[in-house]
């Protein structure tokens, strides 16, 4: 027989470990250090975490991370966070300061809030009552939360207000360029530009100095759109801020430089690849936006038609040979290659890549970054990779004859090689390889397939309407006029697409297999037109034909297809 007291004892929850015990378990402090801190706590009454930090035994970030783990929440580095203005407006500054918290992300019905004390139930309740949102708590250090409050609440966060405050600092003339770059208004201004670009879905940020203005533009869906235009007086401070973030030499303005910035928007990690170029009006900056959350890997997601997808699957399962992807810069070649690698990736294969740069990290795959200054080029890297027993090799680009020769040799010795070439279509890749010094018989025997691709914009689904293309466009697309009866759709332009009529992009493809007939033409050094005609005779769908099919399904406009293929 079990007593009620016995039942209660059996059901009693395990005792929650104290902070000091957790720090010892994590190896952050020793028992002697904790004992000393506890004696100090009995004397002063301060919190044990503060005492351990003041004694220099542990960093505040480590305390916050352990407390976050204890509470079952995430720990964030607010220094690397871009805080959304929409989230900031939900909580008054007085509440933020009183409870040492800051809202960082609004995703209705959820508001993410960073707290210095994640066990402050009263703070969480008050934020829920004020905002009406469900509160998702993350942990931040007290110093970083207070610094973020000072940075983001002071004077508002609209770009216009930040610009005016920055101008007043510049006109005062009392601060150096580096001091201005480290000031709160400039920090908020650069953060807001980054945030606007990410929210607009930009792939590149251009910061362009002109004679009287410092202009920003965002590349969205392959087209440049105007961003904020800043006063010329802010150019040095904004440029310096970006260079500081990307670990560049801010004193060097005569030589191009490259760098990298990492930050977070909510839980999304964003990488910026930064490049500077000296011009007559100052340093031009271009920042490539790499948002891993937008990278969707999978052959099915690329946009191949069913027949081409089946052929491509069969090809990437090959044990040897070269598969190359062709297209202009920004046409999605990296996504196609990564999708192919993900499809065949597994513990039974050794896959090694050589990239410039490594844009996204893939599990289980060894990815190598080109470093020309250190002597690691595509050619030298490929030589080294061959000594590491690879089954599959990805070479980011076949830029020179030496790299092509090594890729061909790798394919002929039992390796499957993926790479890219900068040609406009699939047929143009073969003469290009031969012109780079390869014998036609080697190209014919090593090359398995070439994919030509381009990205075209997708019509906005919120504002699309039927229309009839012009006779000239229909003729250029190769369509019979009698087949056009309100088949096509286009976006009229609305707030959701920025009045462009387009939202997002999709690939158009052509897949040329090196069949025996194509191989014979390669041996004869046939030109690209003869190769194209032979491939079409064997059933290849061209990029233009693939694009027209997508336009007839309402995915894009016929004008977009004709212009880009």
Coordinates of C-alpha atoms in Angstrom, one line a residue:
X1 CA 0.0 0.0 0.0
X2 CA 1.3 3.4 -1.0
X3 CA 0.5 6.5 1.1
X4 CA -0.5 9.8 -0.4
X5 CA 2.7 11.3 1.0
X6 CA 4.6 8.6 -0.8
X7 CA 2.8 9.3 -4.1
X8 CA 3.6 13.0 -3.7
X9 CA 7.2 12.2 -3.1
X10 CA 7.4 9.9 -6.2
X11 CA 5.8 12.5 -8.4
X12 CA 7.9 15.5 -7.1
X13 CA 9.7 17.1 -10.0
X14 CA 13.5 16.9 -10.0
X15 CA 15.2 19.9 -8.4
X16 CA 16.3 22.5 -11.0
X17 CA 20.0 23.0 -10.9
X18 CA 21.2 26.4 -9.6
X19 CA 23.2 28.7 -11.9
X20 CA 26.5 27.9 -10.1
X21 CA 26.0 24.2 -10.5
X22 CA 25.3 24.6 -14.2
X23 CA 28.5 26.7 -14.7
X24 CA 30.5 24.0 -13.0
X25 CA 28.9 21.3 -15.2
X26 CA 29.8 23.4 -18.2
X27 CA 33.4 23.7 -17.1
X28 CA 33.2 27.5 -16.9
X29 CA 34.0 27.9 -13.2
X30 CA 35.7 25.7 -10.6
X31 CA 34.1 24.7 -7.3
X32 CA 36.6 26.9 -5.5
X33 CA 35.7 29.9 -7.6
X34 CA 32.0 29.4 -7.0
X35 CA 32.6 29.0 -3.2
X36 CA 34.5 32.4 -3.2
X37 CA 31.6 34.0 -5.2
X38 CA 29.0 32.6 -2.7
X39 CA 30.9 34.1 0.2
X40 CA 30.9 37.4 -1.6
X41 CA 27.2 37.1 -2.3
X42 CA 26.4 36.6 1.5
X43 CA 28.3 39.8 2.2
X44 CA 26.9 42.0 -0.6
X45 CA 23.6 40.4 -1.5
X46 CA 24.4 40.8 -5.3
X47 CA 23.3 38.1 -7.8
X48 CA 25.7 35.3 -8.2
X49 CA 26.1 35.8 -11.9
X50 CA 27.1 39.5 -11.5
X51 CA 29.7 38.5 -8.8
X52 CA 31.3 35.9 -11.0
X53 CA 31.5 38.3 -13.9
X54 CA 33.0 41.1 -11.6
X55 CA 35.6 38.7 -10.3
X56 CA 36.6 37.9 -13.8
X57 CA 35.8 34.2 -13.5
X58 CA 33.3 34.1 -16.4
X59 CA 32.0 36.4 -19.2
X60 CA 28.6 37.9 -19.2
X61 CA 27.8 36.1 -22.5
X62 CA 28.6 32.8 -20.9
X63 CA 26.3 33.5 -18.0
X64 CA 23.5 34.5 -20.4
X65 CA 24.0 31.4 -22.5
X66 CA 23.8 29.1 -19.5
X67 CA 20.7 30.9 -18.2
X68 CA 19.1 30.6 -21.6
X69 CA 19.8 26.9 -21.7
X70 CA 18.3 26.6 -18.2
X71 CA 15.1 28.4 -19.3
X72 CA 15.0 26.4 -22.6
X73 CA 15.3 29.5 -24.8
X74 CA 17.8 30.7 -27.4
X75 CA 20.7 33.0 -26.7
X76 CA 21.3 35.8 -29.2
X77 CA 24.2 38.1 -29.9
X78 CA 22.3 41.4 -30.4
X79 CA 25.4 43.0 -31.9
X80 CA 24.8 40.8 -35.0
X81 CA 21.1 41.4 -35.1
X82 CA 19.2 43.7 -37.4
X83 CA 16.2 44.7 -35.3
X84 CA 12.9 45.3 -37.2
X85 CA 11.3 48.7 -36.9
X86 CA 7.9 47.1 -36.9
X87 CA 8.8 45.0 -33.8
X88 CA 10.3 48.0 -32.1
X89 CA 7.1 50.0 -32.4
X90 CA 5.2 47.4 -30.5
X91 CA 6.8 48.1 -27.1
X92 CA 7.3 51.6 -25.6
X93 CA 10.8 52.6 -24.7
X94 CA 9.9 53.1 -21.1
X95 CA 8.7 49.5 -20.8
X96 CA 11.9 48.3 -22.6
X97 CA 14.2 50.1 -20.2
X98 CA 12.2 49.2 -17.1
X99 CA 12.4 45.5 -17.9
X100 CA 15.7 45.5 -19.8
X101 CA 14.2 44.0 -22.9
X102 CA 14.0 44.8 -26.6
X103 CA 11.6 43.4 -29.3
X104 CA 13.6 42.2 -32.3
X105 CA 11.2 40.4 -34.6
X106 CA 7.5 40.6 -35.4
X107 CA 5.8 37.6 -37.1
X108 CA 2.1 38.0 -36.2
X109 CA 0.7 36.6 -34.0
X110 CA 4.2 36.2 -32.4
X111 CA 6.6 38.9 -31.2
X112 CA 10.2 37.8 -30.4
X113 CA 11.7 39.7 -27.4
X114 CA 15.2 39.6 -26.1
X115 CA 15.4 39.8 -22.3
X116 CA 18.4 40.3 -20.0
X117 CA 16.5 38.2 -17.4
X118 CA 14.6 35.4 -19.2
X119 CA 12.9 34.4 -15.9
X120 CA 11.2 37.9 -15.6
X121 CA 7.6 36.6 -15.8
X122 CA 6.2 40.1 -15.1
X123 CA 8.0 41.5 -18.1
X124 CA 6.7 38.8 -20.4
X125 CA 3.2 39.3 -19.1
X126 CA 3.3 43.1 -19.6
X127 CA 4.6 42.8 -23.1
X128 CA 1.8 40.3 -24.0
X129 CA -0.8 42.6 -22.4
X130 CA 0.5 45.8 -24.2
X131 CA 0.9 44.2 -27.7
X132 CA -1.7 41.5 -27.8
X133 CA 0.9 39.2 -29.3
X134 CA 2.2 35.9 -28.1
X135 CA 5.8 36.5 -26.8
X136 CA 8.7 34.3 -27.9
X137 CA 11.5 34.9 -25.5
X138 CA 15.2 34.9 -26.3
X139 CA 18.1 35.7 -24.1
X140 CA 20.6 38.6 -24.5
X141 CA 23.2 40.0 -22.2
X142 CA 22.2 43.0 -20.1
X143 CA 24.8 45.2 -21.6
X144 CA 23.8 44.3 -25.2
X145 CA 20.1 44.8 -24.4
X146 CA 20.7 48.2 -23.0
X147 CA 23.0 49.1 -25.8
X148 CA 20.4 48.1 -28.3
X149 CA 17.7 50.2 -26.5
X150 CA 20.0 53.2 -26.7
X151 CA 20.8 52.5 -30.4
X152 CA 17.3 51.8 -31.7
X153 CA 15.0 53.8 -29.6
X154 CA 16.9 57.1 -29.5
X155 CA 15.4 59.4 -32.1
X156 CA 13.4 56.9 -34.0
X157 CA 14.5 54.5 -36.7
X158 CA 13.2 55.7 -40.0
X159 CA 15.9 56.3 -42.6
X160 CA 14.9 59.9 -43.0
X161 CA 15.2 60.7 -39.3
X162 CA 18.5 58.8 -39.1
X163 CA 19.9 60.7 -42.1
X164 CA 19.0 64.1 -40.5
X165 CA 20.6 63.1 -37.3
X166 CA 23.7 61.9 -39.1
X167 CA 23.9 65.2 -41.1
X168 CA 23.9 67.2 -37.9
X169 CA 26.8 65.2 -36.6
X170 CA 28.7 65.7 -39.8
X171 CA 28.0 69.5 -39.9
X172 CA 29.2 69.8 -36.3
X173 CA 32.6 68.7 -37.7
X174 CA 33.9 67.6 -34.3
X175 CA 34.3 63.9 -35.1
X176 CA 36.7 61.9 -37.2
X177 CA 35.5 59.6 -40.0
X178 CA 36.0 56.6 -37.9
X179 CA 34.2 58.2 -34.9
X180 CA 31.2 59.0 -37.2
X181 CA 31.1 55.5 -38.5
X182 CA 31.0 54.2 -34.9
X183 CA 28.2 56.6 -33.9
X184 CA 24.6 55.4 -33.3
X185 CA 23.0 57.3 -36.2
X186 CA 25.4 55.9 -38.8
X187 CA 25.1 52.4 -37.3
X188 CA 21.3 52.6 -37.5
X189 CA 21.4 54.0 -41.0
X190 CA 23.6 51.2 -42.4
X191 CA 21.6 48.6 -40.4
X192 CA 18.3 50.0 -41.9
X193 CA 19.8 49.8 -45.5
X194 CA 20.7 46.2 -45.0
X195 CA 17.3 45.4 -43.5
X196 CA 15.4 47.1 -46.3
X197 CA 17.4 45.1 -48.9
X198 CA 16.8 41.8 -47.2
X199 CA 13.1 42.6 -46.8
X200 CA 12.8 43.5 -50.5
X201 CA 14.5 40.2 -51.4
X202 CA 17.5 41.9 -52.9
X203 CA 20.4 39.7 -54.1
X204 CA 22.9 42.7 -54.3
X205 CA 23.2 46.1 -52.6
X206 CA 24.9 48.8 -54.6
X207 CA 26.3 51.9 -52.8
X208 CA 27.3 54.3 -55.5
X209 CA 29.1 57.6 -55.0
X210 CA 28.3 60.4 -57.4
X211 CA 29.3 64.1 -57.6
X212 CA 26.5 65.4 -55.3
X213 CA 24.8 62.3 -53.9
X214 CA 25.5 58.9 -52.4
X215 CA 23.0 56.6 -54.0
X216 CA 21.9 53.1 -53.1
X217 CA 20.3 50.6 -55.3
X218 CA 19.0 47.0 -54.7
X219 CA 19.0 44.2 -57.3
X220 CA 15.6 42.5 -57.0
X221 CA 14.6 39.7 -59.4
X222 CA 17.6 40.5 -61.6
X223 CA 16.7 44.2 -62.0
X224 CA 18.2 47.2 -60.1
X225 CA 15.7 49.3 -58.1
X226 CA 16.4 52.6 -56.4
X227 CA 17.1 52.5 -52.6
X228 CA 17.6 55.5 -50.3
X229 CA 19.6 58.4 -51.8
X230 CA 21.9 59.8 -49.1
X231 CA 23.5 63.2 -48.8
X232 CA 27.1 63.3 -50.2
X233 CA 28.3 64.4 -46.7
X234 CA 27.4 60.9 -45.3
X235 CA 29.4 59.0 -47.9
X236 CA 32.7 58.8 -45.9
X237 CA 31.0 57.6 -42.6
X238 CA 28.7 55.1 -44.3
X239 CA 31.6 53.7 -46.4
X240 CA 33.8 53.5 -43.3
X241 CA 31.0 51.7 -41.4
X242 CA 30.6 49.0 -44.0
X243 CA 34.4 48.6 -44.2
X244 CA 34.7 48.3 -40.5
X245 CA 32.0 45.6 -40.4
X246 CA 33.7 43.7 -43.2
X247 CA 37.1 43.9 -41.5
X248 CA 38.7 46.0 -44.3
X249 CA 41.3 48.7 -43.9
X250 CA 39.3 51.9 -43.7
X251 CA 42.5 54.0 -44.4
X252 CA 43.0 52.3 -47.8
X253 CA 40.9 54.0 -50.4
X254 CA 43.1 53.6 -53.5
X255 CA 42.9 49.8 -53.9
X256 CA 39.9 47.5 -54.3
X257 CA 39.2 45.4 -51.2
X258 CA 37.0 42.4 -50.4
X259 CA 35.4 41.4 -47.1
X260 CA 32.5 39.6 -45.5
X261 CA 29.7 40.6 -43.0
X262 CA 27.5 38.2 -41.0
X263 CA 24.3 39.3 -39.3
X264 CA 20.8 38.0 -38.4
X265 CA 17.3 39.1 -39.3
X266 CA 15.2 37.2 -36.8
X267 CA 16.5 33.6 -36.9
X268 CA 17.8 34.0 -40.5
X269 CA 21.5 34.2 -40.9
X270 CA 22.5 36.6 -43.7
X271 CA 26.0 36.7 -45.3
X272 CA 27.2 39.8 -47.2
X273 CA 30.1 39.5 -49.6
X274 CA 31.5 43.0 -49.8
X275 CA 33.7 44.5 -52.6
X276 CA 35.0 48.1 -52.9
X277 CA 36.1 49.8 -56.1
X278 CA 37.8 53.2 -56.1
X279 CA 36.1 55.7 -58.5
X280 CA 36.5 59.4 -59.3
X281 CA 33.8 60.2 -56.8
X282 CA 34.9 57.9 -54.0
X283 CA 34.7 54.2 -53.2
X284 CA 31.9 52.2 -54.9
X285 CA 30.6 49.3 -52.8
X286 CA 28.7 46.2 -53.9
X287 CA 27.4 43.8 -51.3
X288 CA 26.2 40.3 -52.5
X289 CA 23.4 39.1 -50.2
X290 CA 23.5 35.4 -49.4
X291 CA 20.3 34.3 -47.5
X292 CA 20.6 30.6 -46.8
X293 CA 16.9 30.5 -45.7
X294 CA 16.0 31.2 -49.4
X295 CA 18.2 28.4 -50.7
X296 CA 15.8 25.5 -51.6
X297 CA 17.9 22.5 -52.8
X298 CA 16.2 19.7 -54.7
X299 CA 16.1 18.8 -58.4
X300 CA 12.3 19.1 -58.3
X301 CA 12.4 22.7 -57.1
X302 CA 14.6 23.9 -60.0
X303 CA 11.8 24.2 -62.6
X304 CA 12.7 21.4 -65.1
X305 CA 9.9 19.9 -67.1
X306 CA 9.3 16.3 -66.3
X307 CA 11.2 14.8 -69.2
X308 CA 14.3 16.9 -68.7
X309 CA 14.2 16.3 -64.9
X310 CA 14.2 12.5 -65.5
X311 CA 17.2 12.8 -67.9
X312 CA 19.0 15.0 -65.4
X313 CA 18.5 12.6 -62.5
X314 CA 19.9 9.8 -64.6
X315 CA 23.0 11.9 -65.6
X316 CA 23.9 13.0 -62.0
X317 CA 23.8 9.4 -60.9
X318 CA 26.7 8.7 -63.4
X319 CA 29.9 7.3 -61.9
X320 CA 32.2 9.4 -64.1
X321 CA 32.3 12.2 -66.7
X322 CA 31.8 16.0 -66.7
X323 CA 28.5 17.7 -66.3
X324 CA 28.8 21.5 -66.8
X325 CA 26.3 24.2 -66.2
X326 CA 26.4 27.3 -68.5
X327 CA 24.8 30.7 -68.1
X328 CA 25.6 34.3 -67.3
X329 CA 26.5 35.6 -63.8
X330 CA 23.5 35.4 -61.5
X331 CA 21.6 32.8 -63.5
X332 CA 21.3 30.2 -60.7
X333 CA 24.2 27.9 -61.7
X334 CA 25.3 27.5 -58.1
X335 CA 21.8 26.4 -57.0
X336 CA 21.7 23.9 -59.8
X337 CA 25.0 22.4 -58.9
X338 CA 24.2 22.3 -55.1
X339 CA 20.9 20.6 -55.9
X340 CA 22.7 18.0 -57.9
X341 CA 25.2 17.4 -55.1
X342 CA 22.4 17.2 -52.5
X343 CA 20.6 14.6 -54.7
X344 CA 23.6 12.2 -54.7
X345 CA 25.1 13.1 -51.3
X346 CA 25.5 10.3 -48.9
X347 CA 27.9 8.5 -46.6
X348 CA 28.8 6.0 -49.5
X349 CA 30.4 8.8 -51.6
X350 CA 33.2 11.2 -51.0
X351 CA 32.3 14.6 -52.5
X352 CA 34.8 17.5 -52.5
X353 CA 34.2 21.0 -53.9
X354 CA 36.5 23.8 -55.0
X355 CA 34.6 27.2 -55.0
X356 CA 35.3 30.9 -55.2
X357 CA 33.6 31.7 -52.9
X358 CA 31.9 29.0 -50.9
X359 CA 28.4 30.5 -50.9
X360 CA 26.5 28.0 -48.8
X361 CA 27.8 25.2 -46.6
X362 CA 26.5 21.7 -47.3
X363 CA 26.5 18.8 -44.8
X364 CA 28.9 15.8 -45.2
X365 CA 30.6 17.5 -48.3
X366 CA 34.2 18.9 -48.1
X367 CA 34.1 22.4 -49.4
X368 CA 37.3 24.3 -50.2
X369 CA 37.7 28.0 -50.7
X370 CA 39.9 29.4 -53.4
X371 CA 42.7 31.6 -52.1
X372 CA 44.9 33.0 -54.9
X373 CA 47.2 34.9 -52.5
X374 CA 48.0 31.7 -50.8
X375 CA 48.5 29.8 -54.1
X376 CA 45.2 27.9 -53.9
X377 CA 43.8 28.2 -57.4
X378 CA 41.2 26.0 -59.2
X379 CA 44.1 24.2 -61.0
X380 CA 46.3 23.7 -57.9
X381 CA 43.3 22.8 -55.7
X382 CA 42.1 20.2 -58.2
X383 CA 45.5 18.5 -58.2
X384 CA 45.3 18.3 -54.4
X385 CA 41.7 17.0 -54.4
X386 CA 42.6 14.1 -56.6
X387 CA 44.9 12.9 -53.9
X388 CA 42.0 12.7 -51.4
X389 CA 40.2 9.8 -53.0
X390 CA 37.1 11.7 -54.2
X391 CA 34.1 10.1 -56.0
X392 CA 32.6 13.4 -57.0
X393 CA 34.3 16.8 -57.6
X394 CA 32.7 20.2 -58.0
X395 CA 35.0 22.8 -59.6
X396 CA 33.3 26.2 -59.3
X397 CA 34.4 27.4 -62.7
X398 CA 36.7 26.1 -65.5
X399 CA 38.5 29.4 -66.1
X400 CA 41.7 28.4 -67.8
X401 CA 43.2 25.6 -69.9
X402 CA 45.0 24.0 -67.0
X403 CA 41.8 23.6 -65.0
X404 CA 40.0 22.2 -68.0
X405 CA 42.8 19.7 -68.7
X406 CA 42.7 18.5 -65.0
X407 CA 38.9 18.2 -65.1
X408 CA 39.0 16.1 -68.2
X409 CA 41.7 13.9 -66.8
X410 CA 39.7 13.5 -63.6
X411 CA 36.6 12.5 -65.6
X412 CA 38.5 10.0 -67.6
X413 CA 40.0 8.4 -64.5
X414 CA 36.7 7.5 -62.9
X415 CA 35.5 10.7 -61.2
X416 CA 32.2 12.5 -61.7
X417 CA 33.0 16.2 -62.2
X418 CA 30.6 19.1 -62.0
X419 CA 31.6 22.6 -63.1
X420 CA 30.4 25.8 -64.8
X421 CA 31.3 27.8 -67.9
X422 CA 30.3 31.3 -68.8
X423 CA 28.6 30.7 -72.2
X424 CA 25.2 31.9 -73.2
X425 CA 23.9 28.4 -74.1
X426 CA 24.7 24.7 -73.9
X427 CA 25.9 24.4 -77.5
X428 CA 28.5 27.1 -77.1
X429 CA 30.2 25.3 -74.3
X430 CA 31.8 22.6 -76.5
X431 CA 33.7 25.0 -78.9
X432 CA 34.7 26.9 -75.8
X433 CA 36.3 23.8 -74.2
X434 CA 38.1 23.0 -77.5
X435 CA 39.3 26.6 -77.8
X436 CA 40.8 26.3 -74.3
X437 CA 43.3 23.8 -75.6
X438 CA 41.5 20.4 -75.3
X439 CA 41.6 17.9 -78.1
X440 CA 38.1 17.2 -79.5
X441 CA 38.4 13.5 -78.8
X442 CA 39.1 14.2 -75.1
X443 CA 36.1 16.5 -74.9
X444 CA 33.8 14.0 -76.7
X445 CA 34.9 11.1 -74.4
X446 CA 34.8 13.0 -71.1
X447 CA 31.8 15.3 -71.4
X448 CA 28.4 13.8 -70.4
X449 CA 26.1 16.7 -70.6
X450 CA 25.8 20.5 -70.6
X451 CA 23.0 22.5 -69.0
X452 CA 22.2 25.9 -70.3
X453 CA 20.1 28.1 -68.1
X454 CA 18.8 31.6 -67.4
X455 CA 16.5 33.1 -64.7
X456 CA 13.3 34.8 -65.8
X457 CA 11.0 36.8 -63.6
X458 CA 7.7 35.3 -62.4
X459 CA 4.5 37.2 -62.8
X460 CA 3.0 38.6 -59.7
X461 CA 0.0 36.5 -58.7
X462 CA -1.6 39.3 -56.7
X463 CA -2.2 41.5 -59.8
X464 CA -2.0 39.4 -62.9
X465 CA -4.4 39.8 -65.8
X466 CA -4.8 38.2 -69.2
X467 CA -3.2 40.0 -72.2
X468 CA -2.2 39.4 -75.8
X469 CA 1.5 39.9 -76.7
X470 CA 2.4 42.1 -79.7
X471 CA 2.8 40.4 -83.1
X472 CA 6.5 41.1 -83.1
X473 CA 6.9 39.3 -79.7
X474 CA 4.9 36.3 -80.9
X475 CA 7.0 36.1 -84.0
X476 CA 10.3 36.2 -82.1
X477 CA 9.0 33.5 -79.7
X478 CA 8.3 31.3 -82.7
X479 CA 4.6 30.8 -82.0
X480 CA 1.9 30.6 -84.7
X481 CA -0.4 33.6 -84.4
X482 CA -3.5 31.5 -84.4
X483 CA -2.4 29.8 -81.1
X484 CA -2.8 33.1 -79.2
X485 CA -6.2 33.5 -77.6
X486 CA -5.9 35.2 -74.2
X487 CA -3.4 32.5 -73.2
X488 CA -0.9 34.8 -71.5
X489 CA -0.9 36.5 -68.1
X490 CA 1.1 39.5 -66.8
X491 CA 1.2 41.5 -63.6
X492 CA -0.5 44.9 -63.8
X493 CA 1.7 46.2 -60.9
X494 CA 0.7 46.5 -57.3
X495 CA 2.2 47.2 -53.8
X496 CA 3.2 43.6 -53.3
X497 CA 5.5 43.6 -56.4
X498 CA 6.7 47.2 -56.1
X499 CA 4.6 48.1 -59.2
X500 CA 6.8 45.9 -61.4
X501 CA 4.3 43.1 -62.2
X502 CA 6.8 40.5 -61.1
X503 CA 7.7 38.7 -57.9
X504 CA 10.5 36.1 -57.8
X505 CA 12.3 34.2 -60.6
X506 CA 12.3 30.8 -62.1
X507 CA 14.8 28.9 -64.3
X508 CA 14.5 28.1 -67.9
X509 CA 16.8 25.3 -69.1
X510 CA 18.2 23.3 -72.0
X511 CA 19.9 19.9 -71.4
X512 CA 22.3 18.8 -74.1
X513 CA 23.5 15.2 -73.7
X514 CA 26.7 14.1 -75.5
X515 CA 25.1 11.3 -77.4
X516 CA 27.1 9.3 -80.0
X517 CA 25.8 11.6 -82.7
X518 CA 26.8 14.7 -80.8
X519 CA 30.2 13.1 -80.0
X520 CA 30.9 12.6 -83.7
X521 CA 30.2 16.3 -84.4
X522 CA 32.5 17.3 -81.6
X523 CA 35.3 15.1 -83.1
X524 CA 34.7 17.1 -86.4
X525 CA 35.0 20.4 -84.5
X526 CA 31.5 21.4 -85.4
X527 CA 30.3 24.9 -84.6
X528 CA 27.7 25.7 -82.0
X529 CA 24.9 26.1 -84.5
X530 CA 25.4 22.6 -85.9
X531 CA 25.6 21.2 -82.4
X532 CA 22.4 23.0 -81.5
X533 CA 20.5 21.7 -84.5
X534 CA 21.7 18.1 -83.9
X535 CA 20.6 18.3 -80.2
X536 CA 17.2 19.6 -81.2
X537 CA 16.8 16.9 -83.8
X538 CA 17.4 14.4 -80.9
X539 CA 14.6 16.1 -78.9
X540 CA 16.4 18.7 -76.8
X541 CA 14.1 21.6 -75.6
X542 CA 15.9 24.9 -75.8
X543 CA 15.8 27.6 -73.2
X544 CA 13.5 29.7 -75.5
X545 CA 11.1 26.8 -75.9
X546 CA 11.1 26.1 -72.1
X547 CA 10.4 29.7 -71.4
X548 CA 7.6 29.9 -73.9
X549 CA 6.0 26.8 -72.3
X550 CA 6.2 28.5 -68.9
X551 CA 4.7 31.7 -70.3
X552 CA 1.8 29.7 -71.8
X553 CA 1.2 28.3 -68.3
X554 CA 0.9 31.8 -67.0
X555 CA 4.2 31.8 -65.0
X556 CA 5.8 34.7 -66.8
X557 CA 5.3 37.0 -69.8
X558 CA 6.3 36.2 -73.4
X559 CA 8.3 39.5 -73.5
X560 CA 10.4 38.4 -70.5
X561 CA 11.2 35.1 -72.2
X562 CA 12.1 36.7 -75.5
X563 CA 14.3 39.3 -73.8
X564 CA 16.3 36.9 -71.7
X565 CA 16.7 33.8 -73.9

